[in-house]
Amino acid sequence: MADKGLIGTNGKVVDSDRIDEFQAAFGGQVILRGASDYDTARRIWNHSVDKKPGMIARCSGTADVIAAVNFARENGVLVSVRGGGHNVGGRAVCDDGLVIDLSGMRGIHVDAKNRTARVQPGVTLGELDRENHIHGLAVPAGVVSKTGIAGLTLGGGVGWLIRKHGMTCDNVLSFEVVTADGEFVTASSEENTDLYWALRGGGGNFGVVTSFEFRVHPISTVLGGMILYSADQATDVLRFFGNFIEQAPDELTAYAGFIHTPDGDPVFAVIPCYSGDLTEGASVLAPLREFGDPMLDAIGPMPFPAMQSLLDGAFPDGNHNYWKSAFLPELSEAAIATLVEHAQKITSPMSALIVEYYGGAASRVGNTETAFAHRKAQYSIGILTQWTEAEDAQPHIDWTRGVSDALRPFASDAYLLNFLDAEGDDVIRAAFGENYPRLVEVKNKYDPSNFFRVNHNIIPTVS
Ligand code: FAD
């Protein structure tokens, strides 16, 4: 019996017959080392991640997920769970173990009458926007269309509708989940309420979510786009941006940031999205559009899915990436000066330093109402570093860390889970904030053996 390269956590290879038996009953596709599509299947968005799983089980439905969970548990195999594969730290994949790959589960059913959508976990944001848009509806999600809805929702989910309709996790009505013991459960405000609470910001710690039921909102055409300024206006525009966005109505979400033109020239951008009456939106945006001396004002009405893919070109598949983030309670003069100083030292024209402002509906949810604890965090800074060649990594990583360290004096002791690269337990714990002890209780109940641990891990205290 030749082994097939699937190794248990005890270091022993899993018997080939057992793999054959699993494969024969599996509805989806099982990809083993040596298969022609193995290298494609193990790759994720961030090519700095180069993990080599023993087996990839591309599930066709919930029954496959249950089979994969049971197989891994019974054979002592490490599992990771893959939604859209966009987690920058590579938590969708693992070495030697089993990847429960949900990318084949892409069903979406929008119930326009009841304003809900039932969504499988392999769906990307772009696919969800497209189906909703037929009905003039939208789910609040992130801002790059290839991102997976699953990981994004479980980590909170921040995007263009955050101020009007809250975080993505605030819009989940129910989850269907396969737990570590292979049980299928529903979590909602009526059933398994502890799990429902934990899944809204607690990451992939508690089971495999096999479907999400979202509340959807009437959003069809928005007023959005981008205003570009020369880099030397960054300080003035950032100062203005802070005052402007803090006074803005909930319909407006806007980011600002240090980016580059396609030719690689550094510029400063403000990216607004107004999701209300377009005439009112034009007056709300007028002071922004009249400020400074923009090089380009590309603001206009557009279908919401177009707004949702505006930034796609800046985040292509296959680059090397290293990210850090920080929350700033305020955009002080000193913080602005620090951002500007470090942006001037940026090491790659593909990298960006982004300032996102929350507030609005997301901030009116209490810190402990869902597992996402940083409701009052205000400014989220994304230090998003990209480069193309593996051997060039160090200066880019050093720059990212340099910005992060320089922002520490202005930052709160909090992190955005969804932007966490490989970090220590202390940072992960800080990302869960005051909710960590309660999350441990839920972990103890649903996954006491830490079967789901290739994630932003909440370590159980029972075993
Ligand atoms: P994956 O990498 O597939 O999974 C990440 C983790 O989620 C896994 O470890 C797993 O534990 C867990 N997981 C995934 N699916 C399931 C499931 N069905 N059940 C249980 N656990 C699961 N975040 C925002 O909030 N807003 C943004 O605008 C935004 N923009 C982004 C843009 C880019 C280009 C990228 C790369 C990331 C962005 N993110 C954003 C961060 C993003 O939300 C996270 O990376 C998130 O993890 C992506 O989800 P995924 O399904 O693609 O993740």
Short mmCIF file of C-alpha atoms and ligand atoms in Angstrom, two decimals:
data_model
loop_
_atom_site.label_atom_id
_atom_site.label_comp_id
_atom_site.label_asym_id
_atom_site.label_seq_id
_atom_site.Cartn_x
_atom_site.Cartn_y
_atom_site.Cartn_z
CA MET A 1 0.00 0.00 0.00
CA ALA A 2 1.80 3.11 -1.22
CA ASP A 3 1.15 6.20 0.82
CA LYS A 4 -0.29 9.25 -0.91
CA GLY A 5 1.51 11.91 1.08
CA LEU A 6 -1.23 12.79 3.54
CA ILE A 7 0.34 13.00 6.97
CA GLY A 8 -1.45 12.96 10.31
CA THR A 9 -0.53 15.30 13.15
CA ASN A 10 1.22 12.33 14.81
CA GLY A 11 3.66 12.29 11.86
CA LYS A 12 2.32 9.02 10.42
CA VAL A 13 1.16 8.81 6.83
CA VAL A 14 -2.50 8.04 6.31
CA ASP A 15 -3.18 4.65 4.82
CA SER A 16 -3.77 4.70 1.09
CA ASP A 17 -6.86 2.47 1.36
CA ARG A 18 -8.50 4.97 3.65
CA ILE A 19 -7.90 7.75 1.16
CA ASP A 20 -9.32 5.59 -1.66
CA GLU A 21 -12.41 4.84 0.40
CA PHE A 22 -12.90 8.54 1.16
CA GLN A 23 -12.36 9.49 -2.47
CA ALA A 24 -14.85 6.91 -3.75
CA ALA A 25 -17.68 8.34 -1.66
CA PHE A 26 -16.78 12.00 -2.17
CA GLY A 27 -19.05 14.03 -4.48
CA GLY A 28 -16.52 16.73 -5.40
CA GLN A 29 -12.90 16.47 -6.44
CA VAL A 30 -10.04 15.07 -4.39
CA ILE A 31 -6.63 16.40 -5.42
CA LEU A 32 -3.52 14.62 -4.14
CA ARG A 33 0.17 15.47 -4.41
CA GLY A 34 1.42 14.69 -7.89
CA ALA A 35 -1.94 15.38 -9.58
CA SER A 36 -1.64 17.62 -12.63
CA ASP A 37 -3.77 20.34 -11.01
CA TYR A 38 -2.18 20.03 -7.55
CA ASP A 39 0.02 23.12 -7.88
CA THR A 40 -2.83 25.27 -9.15
CA ALA A 41 -5.19 23.98 -6.48
CA ARG A 42 -2.83 24.69 -3.57
CA ARG A 43 -2.07 28.27 -4.71
CA ILE A 44 -3.88 31.18 -3.13
CA TRP A 45 -4.03 34.87 -3.95
CA ASN A 46 -0.82 35.72 -2.04
CA HIS A 47 2.10 33.93 -3.72
CA SER A 48 4.34 34.46 -0.70
CA VAL A 49 2.37 31.53 0.70
CA ASP A 50 3.71 28.23 -0.64
CA LYS A 51 2.12 25.52 1.49
CA LYS A 52 1.96 21.93 0.31
CA PRO A 53 -1.11 20.10 1.61
CA GLY A 54 -1.34 16.33 1.53
CA MET A 55 -4.83 16.46 0.08
CA ILE A 56 -7.26 19.06 -1.22
CA ALA A 57 -10.93 18.09 -0.96
CA ARG A 58 -12.92 20.38 -3.24
CA CYS A 59 -16.39 19.94 -1.80
CA SER A 60 -19.54 19.92 -3.92
CA GLY A 61 -21.90 20.43 -1.00
CA THR A 62 -22.51 20.09 2.73
CA ALA A 63 -22.38 16.27 2.63
CA ASP A 64 -18.82 16.52 1.27
CA VAL A 65 -17.88 18.96 4.03
CA ILE A 66 -19.19 16.54 6.67
CA ALA A 67 -17.30 13.66 5.01
CA ALA A 68 -14.07 15.69 4.92
CA VAL A 69 -14.37 16.80 8.56
CA ASN A 70 -15.07 13.22 9.70
CA PHE A 71 -12.22 11.81 7.59
CA ALA A 72 -9.73 14.33 8.96
CA ARG A 73 -10.84 13.81 12.56
CA GLU A 74 -10.82 10.01 12.36
CA ASN A 75 -7.36 9.99 10.76
CA GLY A 76 -5.80 12.69 12.93
CA VAL A 77 -5.17 15.00 9.97
CA LEU A 78 -4.68 18.77 10.26
CA VAL A 79 -7.32 20.74 8.35
CA SER A 80 -7.52 24.18 6.87
CA VAL A 81 -10.65 25.68 5.36
CA ARG A 82 -10.57 27.58 2.10
CA GLY A 83 -13.24 30.06 1.06
CA GLY A 84 -11.97 32.60 -1.46
CA GLY A 85 -8.29 32.07 -0.58
CA HIS A 86 -7.71 35.78 0.05
CA ASN A 87 -6.44 35.62 3.62
CA VAL A 88 -3.08 37.33 3.29
CA GLY A 89 -1.46 35.07 5.92
CA GLY A 90 -2.38 31.94 3.93
CA ARG A 91 -4.77 30.49 6.52
CA ALA A 92 -6.78 28.81 3.74
CA VAL A 93 -4.05 26.20 3.23
CA CYS A 94 -1.80 24.01 5.36
CA ASP A 95 1.28 21.85 4.98
CA ASP A 96 0.79 18.06 4.80
CA GLY A 97 -2.83 18.10 5.98
CA LEU A 98 -6.23 18.38 4.32
CA VAL A 99 -7.59 21.55 2.74
CA ILE A 100 -11.38 21.62 2.88
CA ASP A 101 -11.77 23.67 -0.28
CA LEU A 102 -15.18 25.33 -0.61
CA SER A 103 -14.46 27.11 -3.88
CA GLY A 104 -16.78 24.74 -5.76
CA MET A 105 -19.75 25.70 -3.55
CA ARG A 106 -20.91 28.84 -5.31
CA GLY A 107 -24.71 28.83 -5.08
CA ILE A 108 -26.53 32.12 -4.50
CA HIS A 109 -30.26 32.52 -4.10
CA VAL A 110 -31.64 36.03 -3.69
CA ASP A 111 -35.14 36.26 -2.25
CA ALA A 112 -35.89 39.79 -3.45
CA LYS A 113 -39.35 39.87 -1.88
CA ASN A 114 -38.09 39.12 1.61
CA ARG A 115 -34.79 40.92 1.05
CA THR A 116 -32.58 38.01 1.97
CA ALA A 117 -29.88 36.05 0.15
CA ARG A 118 -28.72 32.50 0.83
CA VAL A 119 -25.07 32.17 -0.14
CA GLN A 120 -22.64 29.25 -0.25
CA PRO A 121 -19.11 29.73 1.10
CA GLY A 122 -17.14 29.57 -2.16
CA VAL A 123 -18.84 32.70 -3.48
CA THR A 124 -16.78 35.80 -4.19
CA LEU A 125 -17.97 39.34 -3.56
CA GLY A 126 -18.27 40.02 -7.29
CA GLU A 127 -20.52 37.01 -7.81
CA LEU A 128 -22.75 38.05 -4.94
CA ASP A 129 -22.97 41.66 -6.18
CA ARG A 130 -23.91 40.46 -9.67
CA GLU A 131 -26.82 38.33 -8.48
CA ASN A 132 -28.10 40.96 -6.07
CA HIS A 133 -27.83 43.73 -8.63
CA ILE A 134 -30.46 42.14 -10.89
CA HIS A 135 -32.92 43.05 -8.12
CA GLY A 136 -31.35 46.43 -7.26
CA LEU A 137 -30.08 44.93 -4.00
CA ALA A 138 -26.73 44.54 -2.26
CA VAL A 139 -25.06 42.92 0.76
CA PRO A 140 -22.54 45.18 2.55
CA ALA A 141 -19.17 43.50 1.94
CA GLY A 142 -15.58 44.40 1.01
CA VAL A 143 -14.12 46.44 -1.82
CA VAL A 144 -12.29 43.94 -4.07
CA SER A 145 -14.52 41.63 -6.09
CA LYS A 146 -12.46 38.41 -5.94
CA THR A 147 -12.38 38.31 -2.14
CA GLY A 148 -14.28 35.38 -0.62
CA ILE A 149 -17.50 36.23 1.17
CA ALA A 150 -16.89 33.48 3.76
CA GLY A 151 -13.62 34.56 5.35
CA LEU A 152 -14.54 38.23 5.01
CA THR A 153 -17.86 37.80 6.84
CA LEU A 154 -16.42 35.64 9.61
CA GLY A 155 -13.77 38.29 10.29
CA GLY A 156 -16.30 41.18 10.32
CA GLY A 157 -16.32 42.62 6.81
CA VAL A 158 -15.71 46.28 6.00
CA GLY A 159 -16.71 47.96 2.75
CA TRP A 160 -18.49 50.78 0.96
CA LEU A 161 -21.78 50.30 2.84
CA ILE A 162 -20.32 50.04 6.36
CA ARG A 163 -21.59 53.44 7.48
CA LYS A 164 -25.04 53.01 6.01
CA HIS A 165 -25.74 49.33 6.69
CA GLY A 166 -22.98 48.16 9.01
CA MET A 167 -20.37 45.43 8.72
CA THR A 168 -20.96 42.30 6.66
CA CYS A 169 -21.32 40.23 9.84
CA ASP A 170 -24.05 42.61 11.07
CA ASN A 171 -26.12 41.54 8.08
CA VAL A 172 -26.02 37.78 8.65
CA LEU A 173 -29.40 36.38 9.69
CA SER A 174 -28.22 32.80 10.03
CA PHE A 175 -25.31 30.45 9.39
CA GLU A 176 -25.35 26.75 8.55
CA VAL A 177 -22.32 25.12 10.08
CA VAL A 178 -20.55 21.76 10.18
CA THR A 179 -18.89 21.44 13.56
CA ALA A 180 -15.70 19.58 14.48
CA ASP A 181 -17.66 16.44 15.34
CA GLY A 182 -19.31 16.44 11.90
CA GLU A 183 -22.68 17.71 13.13
CA PHE A 184 -24.75 20.07 10.96
CA VAL A 185 -26.18 22.95 12.97
CA THR A 186 -27.86 26.29 12.34
CA ALA A 187 -26.81 29.41 14.21
CA SER A 188 -29.17 32.38 14.34
CA SER A 189 -30.80 34.72 16.83
CA GLU A 190 -33.06 31.77 17.77
CA GLU A 191 -30.84 28.69 17.54
CA ASN A 192 -27.35 28.17 18.95
CA THR A 193 -27.20 31.85 19.81
CA ASP A 194 -23.72 31.56 21.34
CA LEU A 195 -22.38 30.27 18.02
CA TYR A 196 -24.30 32.96 16.12
CA TRP A 197 -22.62 35.60 18.26
CA ALA A 198 -19.14 34.09 17.82
CA LEU A 199 -19.35 33.64 14.05
CA ARG A 200 -19.95 37.36 13.59
CA GLY A 201 -16.30 38.39 13.91
CA GLY A 202 -14.71 35.32 15.52
CA GLY A 203 -13.18 33.97 12.29
CA GLY A 204 -13.07 30.33 11.23
CA ASN A 205 -12.65 28.90 14.73
CA PHE A 206 -15.95 27.16 15.31
CA GLY A 207 -16.75 25.03 12.28
CA VAL A 208 -17.12 25.11 8.53
CA VAL A 209 -19.87 27.50 7.47
CA THR A 210 -21.70 25.88 4.56
CA SER A 211 -24.13 28.72 3.97
CA PHE A 212 -24.81 32.28 5.01
CA GLU A 213 -28.24 33.91 5.05
CA PHE A 214 -27.81 37.65 4.55
CA ARG A 215 -30.13 40.60 4.87
CA VAL A 216 -29.91 42.55 1.59
CA HIS A 217 -30.52 46.24 1.01
CA PRO A 218 -31.89 48.33 -1.84
CA ILE A 219 -28.68 49.68 -3.38
CA SER A 220 -28.38 49.95 -7.13
CA THR A 221 -26.65 53.08 -8.44
CA VAL A 222 -24.14 54.88 -6.24
CA LEU A 223 -22.20 58.09 -6.64
CA GLY A 224 -18.57 57.14 -6.42
CA GLY A 225 -15.17 56.91 -8.00
CA MET A 226 -11.83 58.49 -7.27
CA ILE A 227 -10.23 61.90 -6.89
CA LEU A 228 -6.47 61.99 -7.42
CA TYR A 229 -4.07 64.61 -6.08
CA SER A 230 -0.35 65.06 -6.55
CA ALA A 231 1.59 63.45 -3.69
CA ASP A 232 2.72 66.82 -2.33
CA GLN A 233 -0.91 67.68 -1.43
CA ALA A 234 -1.26 64.59 0.78
CA THR A 235 -0.94 66.40 4.13
CA ASP A 236 -3.56 69.03 3.27
CA VAL A 237 -5.95 66.53 1.73
CA LEU A 238 -5.65 64.11 4.68
CA ARG A 239 -6.40 66.95 7.14
CA PHE A 240 -9.42 67.94 5.08
CA PHE A 241 -10.49 64.32 4.65
CA GLY A 242 -10.59 63.70 8.42
CA ASN A 243 -12.81 66.72 9.14
CA PHE A 244 -14.99 66.03 6.12
CA ILE A 245 -15.70 62.36 6.68
CA GLU A 246 -16.31 62.72 10.42
CA GLN A 247 -19.18 65.13 9.62
CA ALA A 248 -20.54 63.17 6.66
CA PRO A 249 -23.92 61.42 6.62
CA ASP A 250 -24.04 57.62 6.88
CA GLU A 251 -24.70 57.34 3.14
CA LEU A 252 -21.08 58.31 2.53
CA THR A 253 -18.18 55.96 3.10
CA ALA A 254 -14.80 57.17 1.87
CA TYR A 255 -11.21 55.97 2.00
CA ALA A 256 -8.07 58.00 1.42
CA GLY A 257 -4.66 56.72 0.57
CA PHE A 258 -1.22 56.82 -0.87
CA ILE A 259 -1.31 54.90 -4.13
CA HIS A 260 0.41 55.02 -7.52
CA THR A 261 -0.64 55.70 -11.08
CA PRO A 262 -0.34 52.82 -13.58
CA ASP A 263 3.02 54.42 -14.54
CA GLY A 264 4.23 54.01 -10.97
CA ASP A 265 4.05 57.67 -9.93
CA PRO A 266 3.02 58.27 -6.31
CA VAL A 267 -0.30 60.07 -5.90
CA PHE A 268 -2.81 60.64 -3.14
CA ALA A 269 -6.37 59.43 -3.66
CA VAL A 270 -9.75 59.92 -2.03
CA ILE A 271 -12.27 57.22 -2.93
CA PRO A 272 -15.86 58.01 -1.93
CA CYS A 273 -19.01 55.95 -2.32
CA TYR A 274 -22.36 57.67 -1.67
CA SER A 275 -25.20 55.18 -1.40
CA GLY A 276 -28.30 57.39 -1.22
CA ASP A 277 -30.20 59.91 -3.31
CA LEU A 278 -27.82 60.96 -6.07
CA THR A 279 -28.74 64.67 -6.01
CA GLU A 280 -28.16 64.83 -2.28
CA GLY A 281 -24.95 62.89 -2.81
CA ALA A 282 -23.73 65.51 -5.26
CA SER A 283 -24.15 68.24 -2.62
CA VAL A 284 -22.52 66.11 0.08
CA LEU A 285 -19.50 65.47 -2.15
CA ALA A 286 -19.25 69.07 -3.42
CA PRO A 287 -16.85 70.35 -0.69
CA LEU A 288 -14.56 67.39 -1.30
CA ARG A 289 -14.54 67.94 -5.03
CA GLU A 290 -13.86 71.65 -4.59
CA PHE A 291 -10.92 71.13 -2.23
CA GLY A 292 -7.29 71.48 -3.33
CA ASP A 293 -6.04 71.08 -6.84
CA PRO A 294 -6.95 67.57 -8.01
CA MET A 295 -5.20 66.01 -11.00
CA LEU A 296 -8.29 63.95 -11.74
CA ASP A 297 -11.89 63.95 -10.59
CA ALA A 298 -13.47 60.71 -11.73
CA ILE A 299 -16.63 60.80 -9.62
CA GLY A 300 -19.94 59.87 -11.14
CA PRO A 301 -23.02 57.67 -10.81
CA MET A 302 -22.24 54.02 -11.39
CA PRO A 303 -23.84 50.61 -10.80
CA PHE A 304 -22.87 49.33 -7.36
CA PRO A 305 -21.00 46.29 -8.80
CA ALA A 306 -18.79 48.73 -10.77
CA MET A 307 -17.91 50.56 -7.53
CA GLN A 308 -17.19 47.18 -5.97
CA SER A 309 -14.60 46.34 -8.62
CA LEU A 310 -13.02 49.80 -8.95
CA LEU A 311 -9.93 48.70 -7.01
CA ASP A 312 -9.58 45.18 -8.47
CA GLY A 313 -6.72 46.10 -10.79
CA ALA A 314 -4.57 47.10 -7.81
CA PHE A 315 -4.76 43.62 -6.22
CA PRO A 316 -3.98 41.06 -8.92
CA ASP A 317 -3.58 37.35 -8.20
CA GLY A 318 -0.08 36.01 -7.83
CA ASN A 319 1.95 38.88 -6.38
CA HIS A 320 3.84 38.62 -3.13
CA ASN A 321 2.10 40.40 -0.29
CA TYR A 322 2.74 41.40 3.30
CA TRP A 323 0.15 43.40 5.25
CA LYS A 324 -0.14 45.13 8.58
CA SER A 325 -2.86 47.29 10.04
CA ALA A 326 -3.57 49.67 12.88
CA PHE A 327 -6.56 51.46 14.38
CA LEU A 328 -6.20 55.14 15.17
CA PRO A 329 -8.79 56.72 17.47
CA GLU A 330 -8.15 60.06 15.71
CA LEU A 331 -6.28 61.40 12.71
CA SER A 332 -3.95 63.70 14.63
CA GLU A 333 -1.38 66.03 13.07
CA ALA A 334 1.38 63.75 14.29
CA ALA A 335 -0.29 60.67 12.77
CA ILE A 336 -0.73 62.46 9.45
CA ALA A 337 2.93 63.51 9.46
CA THR A 338 3.98 59.92 10.17
CA LEU A 339 1.86 58.56 7.34
CA VAL A 340 3.23 61.12 4.90
CA GLU A 341 6.83 60.53 5.98
CA HIS A 342 6.59 56.76 5.51
CA ALA A 343 4.63 57.00 2.26
CA GLN A 344 7.58 58.92 0.85
CA LYS A 345 9.79 55.90 1.60
CA ILE A 346 7.45 53.32 0.05
CA THR A 347 9.43 50.49 -1.56
CA SER A 348 7.08 49.34 -4.29
CA PRO A 349 4.76 51.13 -6.72
CA MET A 350 2.23 48.34 -6.12
CA SER A 351 2.04 49.03 -2.38
CA ALA A 352 -0.52 51.29 -0.74
CA LEU A 353 -1.10 53.00 2.58
CA ILE A 354 -4.84 53.33 3.06
CA VAL A 355 -6.86 55.31 5.61
CA GLU A 356 -10.40 54.00 6.15
CA TYR A 357 -12.94 55.70 8.38
CA TYR A 358 -15.75 53.69 9.98
CA GLY A 359 -18.31 55.32 12.29
CA GLY A 360 -21.92 55.24 11.09
CA ALA A 361 -24.05 52.12 11.46
CA ALA A 362 -21.09 49.87 12.32
CA SER A 363 -20.22 52.03 15.32
CA ARG A 364 -23.78 51.97 16.70
CA VAL A 365 -23.49 48.23 17.38
CA GLY A 366 -22.03 47.57 20.82
CA ASN A 367 -18.52 46.10 21.12
CA THR A 368 -19.91 42.96 22.73
CA GLU A 369 -23.10 42.56 20.67
CA THR A 370 -21.18 40.52 18.10
CA ALA A 371 -17.69 39.04 18.28
CA PHE A 372 -16.25 42.01 16.34
CA ALA A 373 -15.00 44.17 19.22
CA HIS A 374 -13.65 47.34 17.63
CA ARG A 375 -16.80 49.28 16.87
CA LYS A 376 -15.50 52.66 18.03
CA ALA A 377 -12.09 52.31 16.42
CA GLN A 378 -12.64 55.11 13.85
CA TYR A 379 -9.62 55.14 11.50
CA SER A 380 -8.33 51.85 10.17
CA ILE A 381 -4.93 52.02 8.50
CA GLY A 382 -4.05 49.34 5.98
CA ILE A 383 -0.37 48.94 5.14
CA LEU A 384 -0.75 46.83 2.01
CA THR A 385 2.59 45.88 0.54
CA GLN A 386 2.99 44.06 -2.79
CA TRP A 387 5.92 43.08 -4.96
CA THR A 388 6.54 40.60 -7.75
CA GLU A 389 9.75 38.64 -7.05
CA ALA A 390 10.10 36.30 -4.08
CA GLU A 391 13.76 37.17 -3.49
CA ASP A 392 12.98 40.90 -3.17
CA ALA A 393 10.85 40.43 -0.06
CA GLN A 394 12.99 41.89 2.73
CA PRO A 395 12.95 45.63 1.98
CA HIS A 396 9.20 45.51 1.45
CA ILE A 397 8.60 43.63 4.69
CA ASP A 398 10.91 46.05 6.51
CA TRP A 399 9.01 49.05 5.15
CA THR A 400 5.68 47.56 6.26
CA ARG A 401 6.99 46.90 9.75
CA GLY A 402 8.55 50.36 9.87
CA VAL A 403 5.20 52.04 9.18
CA SER A 404 3.45 49.81 11.68
CA ASP A 405 6.03 50.57 14.40
CA ALA A 406 5.91 54.30 13.71
CA LEU A 407 2.11 54.35 14.05
CA ARG A 408 2.11 52.48 17.39
CA PRO A 409 2.24 55.64 19.57
CA PHE A 410 -1.00 56.86 17.95
CA ALA A 411 -2.72 53.49 17.66
CA SER A 412 -5.08 51.70 20.00
CA ASP A 413 -4.28 48.16 21.14
CA ALA A 414 -6.53 46.70 18.48
CA TYR A 415 -6.15 45.12 15.06
CA LEU A 416 -8.44 44.36 12.15
CA LEU A 417 -8.70 40.57 12.01
CA ASN A 418 -9.28 40.50 8.27
CA PHE A 419 -6.01 42.31 7.55
CA LEU A 420 -3.79 40.16 9.80
CA ASP A 421 -0.84 38.51 8.09
CA ALA A 422 1.22 35.95 10.01
CA GLU A 423 1.24 37.40 13.54
CA GLY A 424 1.82 36.17 17.08
CA ASP A 425 -0.90 35.06 19.48
CA ASP A 426 -0.75 38.42 21.28
CA VAL A 427 -1.78 40.32 18.15
CA ILE A 428 -4.53 37.81 17.34
CA ARG A 429 -5.81 38.10 20.89
CA ALA A 430 -5.78 41.92 20.63
CA ALA A 431 -7.77 41.63 17.39
CA PHE A 432 -10.55 39.92 19.37
CA GLY A 433 -10.24 42.56 22.10
CA GLU A 434 -12.58 42.37 25.07
CA ASN A 435 -14.53 39.52 23.44
CA TYR A 436 -11.66 37.03 23.69
CA PRO A 437 -12.73 35.33 26.98
CA ARG A 438 -16.28 34.79 25.70
CA LEU A 439 -14.91 33.48 22.40
CA VAL A 440 -12.82 30.96 24.36
CA GLU A 441 -16.02 29.73 26.05
CA VAL A 442 -17.70 29.20 22.68
CA LYS A 443 -14.55 27.50 21.36
CA ASN A 444 -14.51 25.21 24.41
CA LYS A 445 -18.08 24.20 23.64
CA TYR A 446 -17.93 23.71 19.85
CA ASP A 447 -14.29 22.81 19.22
CA PRO A 448 -12.63 21.75 22.48
CA SER A 449 -9.84 19.85 20.71
CA ASN A 450 -8.95 22.83 18.49
CA PHE A 451 -9.64 20.79 15.38
CA PHE A 452 -10.06 24.09 13.48
CA ARG A 453 -6.76 25.78 14.24
CA VAL A 454 -5.35 26.97 10.91
CA ASN A 455 -7.01 30.34 11.39
CA HIS A 456 -6.82 33.35 13.72
CA ASN A 457 -6.76 30.84 16.47
CA ILE A 458 -8.72 31.07 19.68
CA ILE A 459 -7.09 28.52 21.90
CA PRO A 460 -9.52 26.36 23.89
CA THR A 461 -8.87 25.91 27.58
CA VAL A 462 -10.40 22.42 27.85
CA SER A 463 -9.33 19.31 25.96
P1 FAD B 1 -9.71 32.39 2.89
O1 FAD B 1 -8.26 32.74 2.73
O2 FAD B 1 -10.28 31.36 1.99
O3 FAD B 1 -9.97 31.96 4.37
C1 FAD B 1 -9.49 32.73 5.42
C2 FAD B 1 -9.82 32.08 6.75
O4 FAD B 1 -11.24 32.14 6.90
C3 FAD B 1 -9.44 30.60 6.83
O5 FAD B 1 -8.39 30.41 7.68
C4 FAD B 1 -10.64 29.94 7.46
O6 FAD B 1 -10.34 29.74 8.82
C5 FAD B 1 -11.73 30.91 7.38
N1 FAD B 1 -12.79 30.45 6.50
C6 FAD B 1 -12.97 30.72 5.19
N2 FAD B 1 -14.12 30.18 4.78
C7 FAD B 1 -14.67 29.55 5.84
C8 FAD B 1 -15.87 28.83 6.06
N3 FAD B 1 -16.77 28.67 5.11
N4 FAD B 1 -16.11 28.34 7.28
C9 FAD B 1 -15.24 28.51 8.27
N5 FAD B 1 -14.10 29.18 8.13
C10 FAD B 1 -13.81 29.71 6.93
N6 FAD B 1 -11.57 42.55 4.26
C11 FAD B 1 -12.56 43.41 4.53
O7 FAD B 1 -13.20 43.32 5.57
N7 FAD B 1 -12.87 44.40 3.64
C12 FAD B 1 -12.22 44.55 2.46
O8 FAD B 1 -12.54 45.44 1.70
C13 FAD B 1 -11.19 43.64 2.15
N8 FAD B 1 -10.51 43.74 1.00
C14 FAD B 1 -9.56 42.81 0.69
C15 FAD B 1 -8.91 42.89 -0.53
C16 FAD B 1 -7.95 41.97 -0.87
C17 FAD B 1 -7.24 42.07 -2.19
C18 FAD B 1 -7.62 40.94 0.04
C19 FAD B 1 -6.56 39.95 -0.29
C20 FAD B 1 -8.26 40.86 1.26
C21 FAD B 1 -9.23 41.79 1.60
N9 FAD B 1 -9.89 41.76 2.82
C22 FAD B 1 -10.88 42.64 3.10
C23 FAD B 1 -9.52 40.77 3.82
C24 FAD B 1 -10.42 39.56 3.67
O9 FAD B 1 -11.65 39.81 4.27
C25 FAD B 1 -9.81 38.35 4.37
O10 FAD B 1 -8.60 38.04 3.76
C26 FAD B 1 -10.73 37.14 4.34
O11 FAD B 1 -10.15 36.11 5.09
C27 FAD B 1 -10.97 36.69 2.94
O12 FAD B 1 -11.91 35.67 2.90
P2 FAD B 1 -11.65 34.39 1.99
O13 FAD B 1 -12.86 33.51 2.08
O14 FAD B 1 -11.18 34.81 0.68
O15 FAD B 1 -10.50 33.77 2.86
#
